[in-house]
């Protein structure tokens, strides 16, 4: 999304905050977890922030701590991208309904006008 010839994302800034100190399960294995605040700027100018959750598994290998697994997720059902569409969809639905009502009314009038009166 950043390195393509036509990137979607212009800039990302992420701040990780642990919920607690690293939990050690052995002298060579530890896990940390917490939240993040991510700021995105898209190439179309849209800017938004998302709160995420993360988990990191670390292993001590040859005297150095290495990240062996990392998981990050954001709320799929409550986020600024979805919120931006929630505000657009009702307006679009009202516009489509209005056009449908106008077309239906016009068709009804034309059909009614073309019928013979009994």
PDB file of C-alpha atoms in Angstrom:
ATOM      1  CA  UNK A   1       0.000   0.000   0.000  1.00  0.00           C
ATOM      2  CA  UNK A   2       3.007   2.265   0.387  1.00  0.00           C
ATOM      3  CA  UNK A   3       5.507   0.855  -2.092  1.00  0.00           C
ATOM      4  CA  UNK A   4       3.304   0.355  -5.149  1.00  0.00           C
ATOM      5  CA  UNK A   5       3.743   2.592  -8.201  1.00  0.00           C
ATOM      6  CA  UNK A   6       0.297   4.020  -7.325  1.00  0.00           C
ATOM      7  CA  UNK A   7       0.209   3.797  -3.498  1.00  0.00           C
ATOM      8  CA  UNK A   8      -3.029   4.022  -1.534  1.00  0.00           C
ATOM      9  CA  UNK A   9      -1.389   5.105   1.729  1.00  0.00           C
ATOM     10  CA  UNK A  10       0.689   8.292   1.867  1.00  0.00           C
ATOM     11  CA  UNK A  11       1.766   8.160   5.535  1.00  0.00           C
ATOM     12  CA  UNK A  12       1.383   5.974   8.655  1.00  0.00           C
ATOM     13  CA  UNK A  13       2.292   6.794  12.234  1.00  0.00           C
ATOM     14  CA  UNK A  14       1.854   4.089  14.904  1.00  0.00           C
ATOM     15  CA  UNK A  15       2.273   4.400  18.665  1.00  0.00           C
ATOM     16  CA  UNK A  16       2.363   1.131  20.645  1.00  0.00           C
ATOM     17  CA  UNK A  17       1.485   1.104  24.348  1.00  0.00           C
ATOM     18  CA  UNK A  18       1.815  -2.076  26.437  1.00  0.00           C
ATOM     19  CA  UNK A  19      -1.017  -2.926  28.834  1.00  0.00           C
ATOM     20  CA  UNK A  20       1.418  -4.500  31.300  1.00  0.00           C
ATOM     21  CA  UNK A  21       5.048  -5.512  31.658  1.00  0.00           C
ATOM     22  CA  UNK A  22       6.266  -8.420  29.526  1.00  0.00           C
ATOM     23  CA  UNK A  23       5.196 -11.809  30.915  1.00  0.00           C
ATOM     24  CA  UNK A  24       8.015 -14.336  30.955  1.00  0.00           C
ATOM     25  CA  UNK A  25       7.088 -17.988  30.555  1.00  0.00           C
ATOM     26  CA  UNK A  26      10.710 -19.155  30.694  1.00  0.00           C
ATOM     27  CA  UNK A  27      14.107 -17.445  30.742  1.00  0.00           C
ATOM     28  CA  UNK A  28      13.996 -17.364  26.921  1.00  0.00           C
ATOM     29  CA  UNK A  29      10.297 -16.752  26.166  1.00  0.00           C
ATOM     30  CA  UNK A  30       8.213 -13.642  26.851  1.00  0.00           C
ATOM     31  CA  UNK A  31       4.951 -12.124  25.681  1.00  0.00           C
ATOM     32  CA  UNK A  32       3.769  -8.515  25.635  1.00  0.00           C
ATOM     33  CA  UNK A  33       0.411  -7.110  24.566  1.00  0.00           C
ATOM     34  CA  UNK A  34      -1.353  -3.788  24.448  1.00  0.00           C
ATOM     35  CA  UNK A  35      -3.004  -1.155  22.292  1.00  0.00           C
ATOM     36  CA  UNK A  36      -1.882   1.170  19.554  1.00  0.00           C
ATOM     37  CA  UNK A  37      -3.019   4.450  18.102  1.00  0.00           C
ATOM     38  CA  UNK A  38      -2.469   4.555  14.353  1.00  0.00           C
ATOM     39  CA  UNK A  39      -2.713   7.671  12.181  1.00  0.00           C
ATOM     40  CA  UNK A  40      -3.185   7.142   8.448  1.00  0.00           C
ATOM     41  CA  UNK A  41      -3.121   9.563   5.545  1.00  0.00           C
ATOM     42  CA  UNK A  42      -4.261   8.224   2.184  1.00  0.00           C
ATOM     43  CA  UNK A  43      -3.104   9.570  -1.158  1.00  0.00           C
ATOM     44  CA  UNK A  44      -6.636  10.910  -1.804  1.00  0.00           C
ATOM     45  CA  UNK A  45      -6.276  13.189   1.266  1.00  0.00           C
ATOM     46  CA  UNK A  46      -8.491  11.133   3.622  1.00  0.00           C
ATOM     47  CA  UNK A  47      -7.014  11.112   7.154  1.00  0.00           C
ATOM     48  CA  UNK A  48      -8.137   8.902  10.025  1.00  0.00           C
ATOM     49  CA  UNK A  49      -7.033   7.293  13.279  1.00  0.00           C
ATOM     50  CA  UNK A  50      -7.639   3.715  14.366  1.00  0.00           C
ATOM     51  CA  UNK A  51      -7.112   2.112  17.752  1.00  0.00           C
ATOM     52  CA  UNK A  52      -5.625  -1.351  17.464  1.00  0.00           C
ATOM     53  CA  UNK A  53      -4.695  -4.276  19.684  1.00  0.00           C
ATOM     54  CA  UNK A  54      -1.399  -6.166  19.438  1.00  0.00           C
ATOM     55  CA  UNK A  55       0.391  -9.174  20.874  1.00  0.00           C
ATOM     56  CA  UNK A  56       4.098  -9.895  20.579  1.00  0.00           C
ATOM     57  CA  UNK A  57       5.929 -13.143  21.362  1.00  0.00           C
ATOM     58  CA  UNK A  58       9.670 -12.758  21.968  1.00  0.00           C
ATOM     59  CA  UNK A  59      12.390 -15.394  22.194  1.00  0.00           C
ATOM     60  CA  UNK A  60      15.957 -15.088  23.378  1.00  0.00           C
ATOM     61  CA  UNK A  61      18.235 -16.562  20.698  1.00  0.00           C
ATOM     62  CA  UNK A  62      22.021 -16.495  20.980  1.00  0.00           C
ATOM     63  CA  UNK A  63      21.782 -13.948  23.794  1.00  0.00           C
ATOM     64  CA  UNK A  64      19.528 -11.542  21.844  1.00  0.00           C
ATOM     65  CA  UNK A  65      15.784 -11.021  22.094  1.00  0.00           C
ATOM     66  CA  UNK A  66      13.987 -11.540  18.788  1.00  0.00           C
ATOM     67  CA  UNK A  67      10.328 -11.138  17.868  1.00  0.00           C
ATOM     68  CA  UNK A  68       9.118 -14.594  16.873  1.00  0.00           C
ATOM     69  CA  UNK A  69       5.429 -13.723  16.387  1.00  0.00           C
ATOM     70  CA  UNK A  70       3.469 -10.496  16.158  1.00  0.00           C
ATOM     71  CA  UNK A  71      -0.285 -10.031  15.809  1.00  0.00           C
ATOM     72  CA  UNK A  72      -2.133  -6.775  15.201  1.00  0.00           C
ATOM     73  CA  UNK A  73      -5.836  -6.191  14.689  1.00  0.00           C
ATOM     74  CA  UNK A  74      -8.316  -3.331  14.536  1.00  0.00           C
ATOM     75  CA  UNK A  75     -12.032  -3.379  15.223  1.00  0.00           C
ATOM     76  CA  UNK A  76     -13.742  -4.267  11.940  1.00  0.00           C
ATOM     77  CA  UNK A  77     -17.151  -3.110  13.162  1.00  0.00           C
ATOM     78  CA  UNK A  78     -16.286   0.197  14.817  1.00  0.00           C
ATOM     79  CA  UNK A  79     -13.709   2.239  12.956  1.00  0.00           C
ATOM     80  CA  UNK A  80     -13.433   5.572  11.107  1.00  0.00           C
ATOM     81  CA  UNK A  81     -13.485   4.028   7.631  1.00  0.00           C
ATOM     82  CA  UNK A  82     -16.780   2.265   8.314  1.00  0.00           C
ATOM     83  CA  UNK A  83     -18.126   5.401  10.021  1.00  0.00           C
ATOM     84  CA  UNK A  84     -17.400   7.479   6.903  1.00  0.00           C
ATOM     85  CA  UNK A  85     -19.556   5.113   4.840  1.00  0.00           C
ATOM     86  CA  UNK A  86     -22.326   5.047   7.470  1.00  0.00           C
ATOM     87  CA  UNK A  87     -22.850   8.777   6.900  1.00  0.00           C
ATOM     88  CA  UNK A  88     -22.768   8.456   3.093  1.00  0.00           C
ATOM     89  CA  UNK A  89     -25.063   5.424   2.739  1.00  0.00           C
ATOM     90  CA  UNK A  90     -28.239   7.009   4.237  1.00  0.00           C
ATOM     91  CA  UNK A  91     -27.875  10.036   1.938  1.00  0.00           C
ATOM     92  CA  UNK A  92     -27.335   7.767  -1.058  1.00  0.00           C
ATOM     93  CA  UNK A  93     -30.315   5.598  -0.062  1.00  0.00           C
ATOM     94  CA  UNK A  94     -32.556   8.662   0.256  1.00  0.00           C
ATOM     95  CA  UNK A  95     -31.442   9.879  -3.178  1.00  0.00           C
ATOM     96  CA  UNK A  96     -32.106   6.494  -4.789  1.00  0.00           C
ATOM     97  CA  UNK A  97     -35.491   6.247  -3.025  1.00  0.00           C
ATOM     98  CA  UNK A  98     -36.417   9.749  -4.213  1.00  0.00           C
ATOM     99  CA  UNK A  99     -35.502   8.918  -7.801  1.00  0.00           C
ATOM    100  CA  UNK A 100     -37.429   5.640  -7.565  1.00  0.00           C
ATOM    101  CA  UNK A 101     -40.481   7.446  -6.204  1.00  0.00           C
ATOM    102  CA  UNK A 102     -40.334  10.050  -8.981  1.00  0.00           C
ATOM    103  CA  UNK A 103     -39.922   7.435 -11.731  1.00  0.00           C
ATOM    104  CA  UNK A 104     -42.674   5.277 -10.215  1.00  0.00           C
ATOM    105  CA  UNK A 105     -45.013   8.266  -9.974  1.00  0.00           C
ATOM    106  CA  UNK A 106     -44.306   9.262 -13.567  1.00  0.00           C
ATOM    107  CA  UNK A 107     -44.901   5.715 -14.820  1.00  0.00           C
ATOM    108  CA  UNK A 108     -48.117   5.475 -12.804  1.00  0.00           C
ATOM    109  CA  UNK A 109     -49.353   8.762 -14.231  1.00  0.00           C
ATOM    110  CA  UNK A 110     -48.468   7.717 -17.804  1.00  0.00           C
ATOM    111  CA  UNK A 111     -50.128   4.325 -17.415  1.00  0.00           C
ATOM    112  CA  UNK A 112     -53.175   5.906 -15.800  1.00  0.00           C
ATOM    113  CA  UNK A 113     -53.431   8.538 -18.534  1.00  0.00           C
ATOM    114  CA  UNK A 114     -53.249   5.878 -21.256  1.00  0.00           C
ATOM    115  CA  UNK A 115     -56.077   3.777 -19.831  1.00  0.00           C
ATOM    116  CA  UNK A 116     -59.583   4.226 -21.108  1.00  0.00           C
ATOM    117  CA  UNK A 117     -62.079   5.503 -18.616  1.00  0.00           C
ATOM    118  CA  UNK A 118     -64.953   3.110 -18.030  1.00  0.00           C
TER     119      UNK A 118
END
